[in-house]
Short mmCIF file of C-alpha atoms and ligand atoms in Angstrom, two decimals:
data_model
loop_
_atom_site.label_atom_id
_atom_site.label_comp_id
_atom_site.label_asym_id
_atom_site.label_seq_id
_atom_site.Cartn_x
_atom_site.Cartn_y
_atom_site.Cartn_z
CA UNK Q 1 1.98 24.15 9.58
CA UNK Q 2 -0.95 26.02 8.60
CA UNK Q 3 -1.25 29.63 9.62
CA UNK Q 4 -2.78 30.81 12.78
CA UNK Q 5 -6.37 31.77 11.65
CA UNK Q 6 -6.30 30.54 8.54
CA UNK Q 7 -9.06 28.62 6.77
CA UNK Q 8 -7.15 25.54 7.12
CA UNK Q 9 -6.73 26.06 11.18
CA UNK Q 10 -10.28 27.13 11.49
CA UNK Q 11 -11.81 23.81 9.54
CA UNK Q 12 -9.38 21.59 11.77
CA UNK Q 13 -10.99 22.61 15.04
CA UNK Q 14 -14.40 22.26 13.16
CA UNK Q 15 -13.33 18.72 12.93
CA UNK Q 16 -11.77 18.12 15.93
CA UNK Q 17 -14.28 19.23 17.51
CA UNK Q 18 -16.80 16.50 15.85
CA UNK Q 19 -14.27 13.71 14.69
CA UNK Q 20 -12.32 11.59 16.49
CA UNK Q 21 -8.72 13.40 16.90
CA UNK Q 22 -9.94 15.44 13.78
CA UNK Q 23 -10.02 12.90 11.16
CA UNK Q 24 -11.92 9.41 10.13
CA UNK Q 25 -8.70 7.87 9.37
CA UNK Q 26 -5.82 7.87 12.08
CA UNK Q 27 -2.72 9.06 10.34
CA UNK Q 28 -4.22 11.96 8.06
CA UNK Q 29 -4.88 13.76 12.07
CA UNK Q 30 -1.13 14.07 11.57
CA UNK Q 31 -1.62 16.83 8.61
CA UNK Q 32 -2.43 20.64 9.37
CA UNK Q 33 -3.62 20.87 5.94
CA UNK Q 34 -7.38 20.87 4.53
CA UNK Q 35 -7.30 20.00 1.23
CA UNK Q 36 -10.26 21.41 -1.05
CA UNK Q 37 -8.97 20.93 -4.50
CA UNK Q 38 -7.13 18.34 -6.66
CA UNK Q 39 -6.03 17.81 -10.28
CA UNK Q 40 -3.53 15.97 -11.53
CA UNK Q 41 -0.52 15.60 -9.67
CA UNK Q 42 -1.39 18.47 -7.73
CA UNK Q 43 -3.52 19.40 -4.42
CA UNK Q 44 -4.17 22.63 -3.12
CA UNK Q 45 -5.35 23.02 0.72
CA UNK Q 46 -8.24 25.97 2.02
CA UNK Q 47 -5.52 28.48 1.90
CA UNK Q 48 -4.75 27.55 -1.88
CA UNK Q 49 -1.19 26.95 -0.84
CA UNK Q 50 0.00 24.15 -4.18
CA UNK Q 51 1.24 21.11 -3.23
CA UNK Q 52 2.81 18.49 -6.01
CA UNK Q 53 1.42 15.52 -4.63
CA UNK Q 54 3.89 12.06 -3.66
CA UNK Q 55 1.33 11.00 -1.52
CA UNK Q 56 -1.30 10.27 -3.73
CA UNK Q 57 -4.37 9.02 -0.98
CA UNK Q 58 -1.73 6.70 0.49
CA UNK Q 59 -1.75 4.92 -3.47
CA UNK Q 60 -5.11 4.79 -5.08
CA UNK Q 61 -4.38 7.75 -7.42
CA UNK Q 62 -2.22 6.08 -10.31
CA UNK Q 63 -3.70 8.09 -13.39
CA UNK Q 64 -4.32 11.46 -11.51
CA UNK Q 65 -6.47 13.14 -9.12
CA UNK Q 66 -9.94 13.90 -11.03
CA UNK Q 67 -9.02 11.87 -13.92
CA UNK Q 68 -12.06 12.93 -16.35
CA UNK Q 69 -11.94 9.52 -18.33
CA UNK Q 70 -12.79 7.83 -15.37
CA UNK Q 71 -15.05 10.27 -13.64
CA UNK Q 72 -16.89 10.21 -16.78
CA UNK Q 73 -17.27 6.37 -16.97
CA UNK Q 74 -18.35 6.66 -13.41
CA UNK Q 75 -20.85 8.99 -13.94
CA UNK Q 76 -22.30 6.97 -16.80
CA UNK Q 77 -22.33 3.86 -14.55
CA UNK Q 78 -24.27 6.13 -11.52
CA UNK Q 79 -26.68 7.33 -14.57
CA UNK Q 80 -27.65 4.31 -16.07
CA UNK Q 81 -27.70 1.15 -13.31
CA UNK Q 82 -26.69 2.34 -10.12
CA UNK Q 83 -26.24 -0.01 -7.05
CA UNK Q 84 -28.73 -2.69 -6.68
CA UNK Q 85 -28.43 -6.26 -4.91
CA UNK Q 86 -29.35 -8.84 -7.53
CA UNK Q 87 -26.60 -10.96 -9.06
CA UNK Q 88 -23.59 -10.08 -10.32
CA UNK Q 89 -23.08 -7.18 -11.71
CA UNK Q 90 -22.73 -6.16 -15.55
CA UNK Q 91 -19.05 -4.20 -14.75
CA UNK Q 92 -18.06 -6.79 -12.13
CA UNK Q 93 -18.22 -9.67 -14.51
CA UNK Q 94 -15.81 -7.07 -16.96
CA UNK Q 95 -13.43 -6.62 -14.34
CA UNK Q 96 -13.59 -9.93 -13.19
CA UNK Q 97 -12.17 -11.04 -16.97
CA UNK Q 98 -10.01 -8.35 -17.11
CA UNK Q 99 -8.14 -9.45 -13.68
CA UNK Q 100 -8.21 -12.67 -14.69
CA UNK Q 101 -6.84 -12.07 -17.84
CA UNK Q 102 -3.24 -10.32 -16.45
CA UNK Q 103 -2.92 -11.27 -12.46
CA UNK Q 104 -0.80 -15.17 -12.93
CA UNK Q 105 -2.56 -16.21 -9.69
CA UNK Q 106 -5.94 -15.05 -10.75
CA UNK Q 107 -8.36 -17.89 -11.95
CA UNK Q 108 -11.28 -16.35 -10.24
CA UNK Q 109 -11.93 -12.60 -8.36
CA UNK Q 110 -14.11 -11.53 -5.91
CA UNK Q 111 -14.52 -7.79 -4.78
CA UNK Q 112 -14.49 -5.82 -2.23
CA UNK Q 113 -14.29 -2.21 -0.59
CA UNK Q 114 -11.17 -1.59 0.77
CA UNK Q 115 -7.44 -3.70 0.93
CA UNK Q 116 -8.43 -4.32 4.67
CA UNK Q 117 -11.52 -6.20 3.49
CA UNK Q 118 -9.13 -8.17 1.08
CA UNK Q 119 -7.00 -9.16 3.67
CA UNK Q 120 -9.43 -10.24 6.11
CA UNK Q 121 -11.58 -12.36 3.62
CA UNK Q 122 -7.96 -13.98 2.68
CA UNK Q 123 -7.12 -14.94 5.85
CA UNK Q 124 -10.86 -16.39 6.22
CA UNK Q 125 -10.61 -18.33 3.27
CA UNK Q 126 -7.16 -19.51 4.01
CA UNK Q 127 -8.34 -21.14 7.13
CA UNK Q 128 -11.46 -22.40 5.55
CA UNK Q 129 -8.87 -24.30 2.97
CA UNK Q 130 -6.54 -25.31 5.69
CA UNK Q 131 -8.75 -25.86 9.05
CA UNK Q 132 -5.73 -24.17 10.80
CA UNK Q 133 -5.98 -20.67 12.54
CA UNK Q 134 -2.08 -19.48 12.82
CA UNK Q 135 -0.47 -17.21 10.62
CA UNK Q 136 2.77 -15.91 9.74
CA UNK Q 137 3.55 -12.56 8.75
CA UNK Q 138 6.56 -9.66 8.18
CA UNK Q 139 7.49 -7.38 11.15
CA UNK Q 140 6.87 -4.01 9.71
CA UNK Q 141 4.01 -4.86 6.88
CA UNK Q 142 0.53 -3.27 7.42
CA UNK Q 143 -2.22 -5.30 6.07
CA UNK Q 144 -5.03 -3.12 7.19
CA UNK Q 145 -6.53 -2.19 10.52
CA UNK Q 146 -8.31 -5.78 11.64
CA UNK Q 147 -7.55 -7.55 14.70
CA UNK Q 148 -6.49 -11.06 12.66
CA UNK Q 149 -3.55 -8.95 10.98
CA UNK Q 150 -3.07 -5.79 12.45
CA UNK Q 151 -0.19 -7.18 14.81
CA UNK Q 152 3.48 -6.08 14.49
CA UNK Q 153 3.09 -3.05 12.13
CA UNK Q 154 3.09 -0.38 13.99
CA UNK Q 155 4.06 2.52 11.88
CA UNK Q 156 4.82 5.95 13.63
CA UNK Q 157 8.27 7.10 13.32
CA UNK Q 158 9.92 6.98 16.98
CA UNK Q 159 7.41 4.88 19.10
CA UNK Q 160 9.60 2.00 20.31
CA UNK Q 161 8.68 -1.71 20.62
CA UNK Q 162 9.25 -2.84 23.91
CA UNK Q 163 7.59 -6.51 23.39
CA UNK Q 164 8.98 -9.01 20.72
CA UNK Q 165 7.88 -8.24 17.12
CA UNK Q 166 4.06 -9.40 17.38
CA UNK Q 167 2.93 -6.58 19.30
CA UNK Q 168 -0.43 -5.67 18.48
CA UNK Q 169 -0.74 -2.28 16.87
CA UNK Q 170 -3.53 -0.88 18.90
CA UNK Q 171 -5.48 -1.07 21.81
CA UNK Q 172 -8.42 -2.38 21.25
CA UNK Q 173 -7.23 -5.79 19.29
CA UNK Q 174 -8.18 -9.55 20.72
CA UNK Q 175 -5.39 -10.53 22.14
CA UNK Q 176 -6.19 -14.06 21.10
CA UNK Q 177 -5.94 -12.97 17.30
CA UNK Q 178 -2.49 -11.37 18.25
CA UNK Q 179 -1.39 -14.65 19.29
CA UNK Q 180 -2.17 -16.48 16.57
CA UNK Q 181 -0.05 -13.98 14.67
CA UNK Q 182 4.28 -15.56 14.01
CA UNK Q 183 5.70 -12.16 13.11
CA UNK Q 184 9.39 -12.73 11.48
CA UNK Q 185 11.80 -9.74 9.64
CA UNK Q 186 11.61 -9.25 6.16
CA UNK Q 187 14.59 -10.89 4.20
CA UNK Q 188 15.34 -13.32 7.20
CA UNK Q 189 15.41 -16.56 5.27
CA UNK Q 190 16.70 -18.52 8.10
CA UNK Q 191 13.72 -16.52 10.66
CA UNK Q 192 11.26 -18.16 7.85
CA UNK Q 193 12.78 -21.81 7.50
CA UNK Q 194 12.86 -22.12 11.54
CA UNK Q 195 9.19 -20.68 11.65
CA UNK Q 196 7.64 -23.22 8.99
CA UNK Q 197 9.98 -25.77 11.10
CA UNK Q 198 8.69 -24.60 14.01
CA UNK Q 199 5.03 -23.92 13.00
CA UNK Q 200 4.44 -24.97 9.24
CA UNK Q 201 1.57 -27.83 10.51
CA UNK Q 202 -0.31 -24.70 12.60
CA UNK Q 203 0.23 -21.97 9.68
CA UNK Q 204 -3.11 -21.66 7.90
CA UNK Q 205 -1.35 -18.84 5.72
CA UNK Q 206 2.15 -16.70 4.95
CA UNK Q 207 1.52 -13.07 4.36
CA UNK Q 208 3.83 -11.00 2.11
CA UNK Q 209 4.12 -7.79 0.54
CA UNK Q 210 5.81 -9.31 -2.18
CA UNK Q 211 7.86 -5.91 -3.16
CA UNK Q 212 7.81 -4.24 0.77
CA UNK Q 213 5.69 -0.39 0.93
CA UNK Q 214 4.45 -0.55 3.99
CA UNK Q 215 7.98 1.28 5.59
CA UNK Q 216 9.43 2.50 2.15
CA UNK Q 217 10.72 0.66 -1.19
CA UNK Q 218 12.33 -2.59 0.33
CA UNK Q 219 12.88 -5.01 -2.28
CA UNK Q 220 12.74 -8.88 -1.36
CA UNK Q 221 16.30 -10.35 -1.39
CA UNK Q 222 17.14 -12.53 -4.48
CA UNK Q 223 15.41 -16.50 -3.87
CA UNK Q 224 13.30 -15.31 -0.47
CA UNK Q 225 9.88 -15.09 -2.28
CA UNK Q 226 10.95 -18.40 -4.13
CA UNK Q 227 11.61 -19.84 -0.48
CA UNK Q 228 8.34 -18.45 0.88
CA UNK Q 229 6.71 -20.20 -2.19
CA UNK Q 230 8.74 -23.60 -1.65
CA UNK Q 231 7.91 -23.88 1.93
CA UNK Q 232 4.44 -22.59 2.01
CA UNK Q 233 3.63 -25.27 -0.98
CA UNK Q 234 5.64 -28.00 1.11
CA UNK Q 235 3.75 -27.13 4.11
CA UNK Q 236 0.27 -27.07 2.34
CA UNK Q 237 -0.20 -23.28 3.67
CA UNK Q 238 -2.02 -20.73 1.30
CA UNK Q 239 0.62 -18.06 0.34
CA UNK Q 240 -0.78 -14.46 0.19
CA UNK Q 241 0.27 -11.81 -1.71
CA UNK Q 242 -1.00 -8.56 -0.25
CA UNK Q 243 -0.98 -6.97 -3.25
CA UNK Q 244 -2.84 -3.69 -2.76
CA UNK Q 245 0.06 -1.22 -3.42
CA UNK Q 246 1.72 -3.28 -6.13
CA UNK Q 247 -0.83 -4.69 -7.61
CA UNK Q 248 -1.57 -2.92 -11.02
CA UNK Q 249 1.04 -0.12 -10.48
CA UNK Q 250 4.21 -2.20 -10.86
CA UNK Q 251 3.14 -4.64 -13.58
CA UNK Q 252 -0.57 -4.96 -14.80
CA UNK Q 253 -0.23 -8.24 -13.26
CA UNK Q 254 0.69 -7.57 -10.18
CA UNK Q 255 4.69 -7.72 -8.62
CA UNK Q 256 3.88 -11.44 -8.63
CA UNK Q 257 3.67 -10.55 -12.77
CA UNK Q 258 7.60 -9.11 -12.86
CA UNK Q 259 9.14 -11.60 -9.72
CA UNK Q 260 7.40 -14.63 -10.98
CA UNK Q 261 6.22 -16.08 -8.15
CA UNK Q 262 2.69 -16.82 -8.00
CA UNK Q 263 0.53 -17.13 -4.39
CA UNK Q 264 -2.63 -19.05 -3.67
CA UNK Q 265 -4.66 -16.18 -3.24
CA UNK Q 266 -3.57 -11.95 -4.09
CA UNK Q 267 -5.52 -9.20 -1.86
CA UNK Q 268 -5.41 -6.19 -3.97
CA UNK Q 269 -7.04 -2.67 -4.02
CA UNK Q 270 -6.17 0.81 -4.51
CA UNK Q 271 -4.82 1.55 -8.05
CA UNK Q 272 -7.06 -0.23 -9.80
CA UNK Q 273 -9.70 2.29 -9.22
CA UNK Q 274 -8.12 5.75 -9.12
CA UNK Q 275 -9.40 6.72 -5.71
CA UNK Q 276 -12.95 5.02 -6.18
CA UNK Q 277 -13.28 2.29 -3.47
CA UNK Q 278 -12.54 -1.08 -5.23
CA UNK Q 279 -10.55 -4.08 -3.85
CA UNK Q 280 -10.99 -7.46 -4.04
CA UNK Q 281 -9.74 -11.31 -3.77
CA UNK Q 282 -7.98 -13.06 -6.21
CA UNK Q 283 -6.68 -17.16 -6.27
CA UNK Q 284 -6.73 -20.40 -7.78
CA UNK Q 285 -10.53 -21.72 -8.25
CA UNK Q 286 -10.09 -24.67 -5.62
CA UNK Q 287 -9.43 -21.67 -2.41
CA UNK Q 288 -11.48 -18.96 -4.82
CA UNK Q 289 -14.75 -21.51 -4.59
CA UNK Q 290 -14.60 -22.08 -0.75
CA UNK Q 291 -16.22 -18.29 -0.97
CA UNK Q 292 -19.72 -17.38 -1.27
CA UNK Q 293 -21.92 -19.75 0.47
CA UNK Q 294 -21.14 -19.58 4.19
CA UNK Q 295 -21.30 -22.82 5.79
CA UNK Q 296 -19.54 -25.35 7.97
CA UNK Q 297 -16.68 -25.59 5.49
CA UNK Q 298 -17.26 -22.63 3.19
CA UNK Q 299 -16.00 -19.07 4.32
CA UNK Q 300 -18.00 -16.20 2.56
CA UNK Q 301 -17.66 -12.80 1.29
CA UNK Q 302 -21.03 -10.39 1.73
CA UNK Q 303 -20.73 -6.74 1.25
CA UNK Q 304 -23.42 -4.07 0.76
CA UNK Q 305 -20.74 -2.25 -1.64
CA UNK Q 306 -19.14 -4.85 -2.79
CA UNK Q 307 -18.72 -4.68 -6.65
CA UNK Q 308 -20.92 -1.38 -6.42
CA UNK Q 309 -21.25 -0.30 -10.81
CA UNK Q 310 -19.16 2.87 -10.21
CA UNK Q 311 -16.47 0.97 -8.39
CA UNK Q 312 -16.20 -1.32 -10.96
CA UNK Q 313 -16.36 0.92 -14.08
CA UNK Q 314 -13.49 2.93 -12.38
CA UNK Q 315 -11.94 0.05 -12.28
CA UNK Q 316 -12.21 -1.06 -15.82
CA UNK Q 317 -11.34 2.51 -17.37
CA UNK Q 318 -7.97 3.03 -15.04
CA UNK Q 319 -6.83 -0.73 -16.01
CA UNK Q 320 -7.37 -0.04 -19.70
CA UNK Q 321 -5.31 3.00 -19.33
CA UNK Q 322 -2.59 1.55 -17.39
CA UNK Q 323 -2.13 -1.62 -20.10
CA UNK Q 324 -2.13 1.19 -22.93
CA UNK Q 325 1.47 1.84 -21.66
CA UNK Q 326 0.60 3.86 -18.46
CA UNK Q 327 2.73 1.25 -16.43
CA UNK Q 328 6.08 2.02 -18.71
CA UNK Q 329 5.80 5.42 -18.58
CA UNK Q 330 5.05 5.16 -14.54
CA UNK Q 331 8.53 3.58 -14.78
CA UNK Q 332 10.13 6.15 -16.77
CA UNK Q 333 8.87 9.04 -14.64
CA UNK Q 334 9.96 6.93 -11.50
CA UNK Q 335 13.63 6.10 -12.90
CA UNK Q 336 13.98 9.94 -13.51
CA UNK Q 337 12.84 11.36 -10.33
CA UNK Q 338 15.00 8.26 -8.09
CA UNK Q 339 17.92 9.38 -10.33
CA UNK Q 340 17.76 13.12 -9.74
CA UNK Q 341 16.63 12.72 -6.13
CA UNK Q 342 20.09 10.32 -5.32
CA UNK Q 343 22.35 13.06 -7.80
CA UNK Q 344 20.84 15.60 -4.97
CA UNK Q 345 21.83 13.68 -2.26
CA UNK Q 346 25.40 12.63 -3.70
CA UNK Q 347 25.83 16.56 -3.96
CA UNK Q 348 24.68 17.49 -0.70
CA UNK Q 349 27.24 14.92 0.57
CA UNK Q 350 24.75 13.17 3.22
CA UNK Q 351 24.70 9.93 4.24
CA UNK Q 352 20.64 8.78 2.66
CA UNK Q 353 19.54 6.43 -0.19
CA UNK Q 354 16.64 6.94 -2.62
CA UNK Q 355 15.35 3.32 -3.47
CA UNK Q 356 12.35 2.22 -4.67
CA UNK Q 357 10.78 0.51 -8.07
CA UNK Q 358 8.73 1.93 -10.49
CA UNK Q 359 6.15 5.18 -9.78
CA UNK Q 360 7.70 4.18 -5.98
CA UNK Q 361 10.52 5.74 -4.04
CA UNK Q 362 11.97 6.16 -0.41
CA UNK Q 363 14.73 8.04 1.14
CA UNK Q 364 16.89 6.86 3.81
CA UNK Q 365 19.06 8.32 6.09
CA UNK Q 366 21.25 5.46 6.51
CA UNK Q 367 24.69 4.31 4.66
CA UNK Q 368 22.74 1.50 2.79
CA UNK Q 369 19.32 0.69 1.60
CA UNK Q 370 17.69 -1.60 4.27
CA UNK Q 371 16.62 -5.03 3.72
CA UNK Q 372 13.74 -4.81 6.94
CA UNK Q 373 11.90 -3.03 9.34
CA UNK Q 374 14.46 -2.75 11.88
CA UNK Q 375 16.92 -1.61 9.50
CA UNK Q 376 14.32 1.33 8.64
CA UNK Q 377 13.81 2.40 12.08
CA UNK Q 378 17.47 1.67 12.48
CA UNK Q 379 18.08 4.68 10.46
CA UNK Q 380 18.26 8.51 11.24
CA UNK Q 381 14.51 8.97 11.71
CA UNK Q 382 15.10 12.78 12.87
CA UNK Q 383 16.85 13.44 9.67
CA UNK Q 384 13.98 12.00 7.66
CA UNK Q 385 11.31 14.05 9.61
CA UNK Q 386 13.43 16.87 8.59
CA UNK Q 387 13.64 16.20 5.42
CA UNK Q 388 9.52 15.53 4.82
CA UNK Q 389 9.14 18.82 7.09
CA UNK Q 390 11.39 21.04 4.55
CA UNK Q 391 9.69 19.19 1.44
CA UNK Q 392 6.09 20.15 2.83
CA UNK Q 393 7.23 23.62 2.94
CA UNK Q 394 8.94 23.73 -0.25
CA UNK Q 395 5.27 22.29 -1.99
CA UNK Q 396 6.11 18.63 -2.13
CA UNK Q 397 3.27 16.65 -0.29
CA UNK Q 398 4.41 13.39 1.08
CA UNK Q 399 2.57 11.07 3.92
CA UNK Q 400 2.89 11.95 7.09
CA UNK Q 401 5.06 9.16 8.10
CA UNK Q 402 8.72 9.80 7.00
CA UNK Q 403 9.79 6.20 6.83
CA UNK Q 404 7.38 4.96 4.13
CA UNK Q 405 6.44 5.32 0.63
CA UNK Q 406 5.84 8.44 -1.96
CA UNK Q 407 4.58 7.72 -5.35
CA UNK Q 408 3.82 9.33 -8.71
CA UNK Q 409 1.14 9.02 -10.68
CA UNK Q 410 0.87 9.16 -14.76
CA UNK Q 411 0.00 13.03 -14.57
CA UNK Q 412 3.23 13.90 -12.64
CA UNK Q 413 5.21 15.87 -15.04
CA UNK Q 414 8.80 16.05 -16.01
CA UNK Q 415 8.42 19.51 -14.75
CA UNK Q 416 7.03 18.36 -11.85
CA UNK Q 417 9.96 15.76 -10.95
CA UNK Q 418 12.58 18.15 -11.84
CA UNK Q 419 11.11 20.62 -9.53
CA UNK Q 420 10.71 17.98 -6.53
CA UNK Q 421 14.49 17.40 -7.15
CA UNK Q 422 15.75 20.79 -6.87
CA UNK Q 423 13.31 21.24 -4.02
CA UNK Q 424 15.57 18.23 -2.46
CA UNK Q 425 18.73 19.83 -3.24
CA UNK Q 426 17.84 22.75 -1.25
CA UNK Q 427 16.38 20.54 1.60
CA UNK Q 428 19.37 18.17 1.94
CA UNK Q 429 21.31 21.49 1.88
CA UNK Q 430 19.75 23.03 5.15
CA UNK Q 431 19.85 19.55 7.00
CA UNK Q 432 23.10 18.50 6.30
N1 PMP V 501 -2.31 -3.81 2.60
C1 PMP V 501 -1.35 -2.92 2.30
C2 PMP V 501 -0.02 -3.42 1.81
C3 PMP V 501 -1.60 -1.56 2.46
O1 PMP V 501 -0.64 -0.68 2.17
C4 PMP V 501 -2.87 -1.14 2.92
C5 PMP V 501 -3.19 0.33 3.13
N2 PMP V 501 -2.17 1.21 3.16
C6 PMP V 501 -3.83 -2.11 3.22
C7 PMP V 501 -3.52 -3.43 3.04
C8 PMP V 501 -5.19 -1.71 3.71
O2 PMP V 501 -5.89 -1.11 2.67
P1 PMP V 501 -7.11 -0.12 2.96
O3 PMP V 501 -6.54 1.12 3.56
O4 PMP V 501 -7.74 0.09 1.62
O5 PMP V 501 -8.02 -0.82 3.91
#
């Protein structure tokens, strides 16, 4: 909590005051925290109170807050051909290449703004291929806030489902989208042979987080992406891979890179621009070229931003970095800090589990790591609030939600992991 009169306090009820319960994106209304300054790993809020930061804007930042390599090639791009409307543009065809190049389902790319946009130009161009409309997605996985997908994701700790698992996640959604939305549990392979059985004609696409973050680090069971693959191919249904935490933070390539299944089409955003907006598209040519010319048959993508020259050169500077051996040492970090976080919790003697795969990680308090959503909220969600609470006031910034996933970036330090773990000792101490 920030102090009573403090700078933070003071610019909150600024905000609330003029913004929507205080903040232009839901979930960051849950902080009491301005933040005014960032570098590196860390963020400090108005009262200059340091935070080392797991949060990371929810992903984007894989290099490092204010990363000067690409700030600079940003700033070169705003100098020298800013945004203009004609054509392609000169960094978009580079990034393009460069996608192309490492993502196994990428023949062609289009961009985008955000990993919402992805998602809903995906599921436009998946019924454009198909000429269905119903689609089939994971109980628990947020795909962005649009009415086609934002059904059965519902993320706040504690607020129960009362309907079945499709409920929509907000007021305010068509209910006609919602119920063209088959919502089944993550790892259920006989939930996803009876819903192709049931539905595989009317499925225009399958939406997966192929490794899950949208309620933690939930790994896909050994042979259920392979059976997503097999019956979405058998069922002539475009298989997306939301890949906009994954993507370029696990493997260059994507997860779809290290599991070695490859989708129809991959949404992907955040790290491949280090906190600059870029997202895009990616797919075989015969779904990619149904985009672009609006018509009858042909979806299309349009976007004011889309591709804008900083976006892009962000995005070609943080990819080069991350193939000159960013990703391994992302791994490295991540292996030490799961380690010492699960030697805390071993010596504390509670019942949680770190999991998680590469700069990713999640705690549990639960005897085993879950394999779905229900299994997460199955789990000792008091504990885990407790746990992020004593973490925020030890310095360690997480998101706001205690059930899903921290990250590190490339400028986290070994100092900075080994101080997040003894922060945890102390933390699983007092909750115990
Ligand atoms: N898909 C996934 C898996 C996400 O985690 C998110 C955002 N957390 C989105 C899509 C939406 O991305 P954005 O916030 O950039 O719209």
């Amino acid at each position: 909590m920030a102090p009573k009169n403090s700078d933070s306090e003071t610019m909150l009820a600024r905000a609330r005051k003029v913004i929507p319960n205080g903040a232009s994106s839901g979930g960051r209304a849950l902080f009491s925290d301005v933040i005014v300054r960032t570098k590196g790993a860390h963020v400090w809020n108005a009262d200059d109170k340091k935070f080392i930061d797991y949060l990371l804007a929810y992903g984007p930042i894989v290099l490092g807050h204010c990363d000067p390599r690409v700030n600079e090639a940003v700033a070169h791009a705003s100098a020298s051909c800013d945004l203009n409307w004609v054509g392609p543009q000169k960094g978009e065809i580079q990034l393009a290449e460069a996608v192309c190049e490492v993502m196994p389902s990428a023949d062609k790319v289009a961009f985008c703004t955000s990993g919402t946009d992805a998602t809903l130009h995906a599921v436009h161009l998946a019924r454009a291929a198909t000429g269905r409309r119903r689609l089939l997605k994971f109980h628990g996985s947020y795909h962005g806030w649009h009415d086609l997908l934002a059904v059965g994701s519902r993320f706040t700790v504690g607020k129960g489902r009362k309907g079945g698992l499709a409920e929509p996640n907000s007021a305010g959604l068509h209910p006609e989208a919602v119920a063209d939305v088959t919502v089944i549990e993550w790892n259920d392979f006989d939930g996803v042979r009876e819903a192709f059985q049931n539905h595989g004609k009317e499925f225009a696409a399958c939406f997966a987080e192929p490794y899950v973050h949208s309620y933690g680090c939930v790994a896909p069971e050994p042979g259920f992406l392979e059976l997503l693959r097999e019956l979405s191919s058998q069922h002539n249904v475009v298989l997306v891979f939301d890949e906009v935490k994954t993507g370029f933070r696990h493997h260059i390539g994507g997860y779809q890179a290290v599991c070695g299944v490859t989708p129809d089409l991959t949404a992907f955003g955040k790290a491949i621009g280090n906190g600059y907006s870029v997202a895009g598209i990616a797919g075989t040519t015969a779904i990619m070229d149904l985009l672009g010319s609006a018509s009858e048959t042909n979806a299309t993508i349009e976007g004011t931003y889309n591709a804008a020259p900083y976006a892009m050169a962000a995005g070609i500077t943080t990819l080069g970095i991350l193939r000159d051996n960013g990703i391994e040492r992302l791994y490295d970090l991540g292996d030490r800090l799961r380690a010492g976080l699960q030697q805390a919790v071993d010596t504390a003697g509670i019942q949680a589990c770190v999991t998680g795969y590469g700069s990713e990680w999640a705690i549990y308090f639960c005897d085993r790591a879950p394999r779905n959503y229900r299994e997460v909220l199955a789990s000792n969600t008091e504990l885990a609030e407790s746990w992020r609470r004593g973490m925020y006031e030890a310095g360690i910034l997480e998101p706001p939600f205690a059930l899903t996933d921290r990250r590190l970036c490339l400028a986290t330090s070994e100092d900075d992991i080994d101080q997040t773990i003894e922060a945890a000792g102390q933390v699983l101490a007092n909750i115990r």
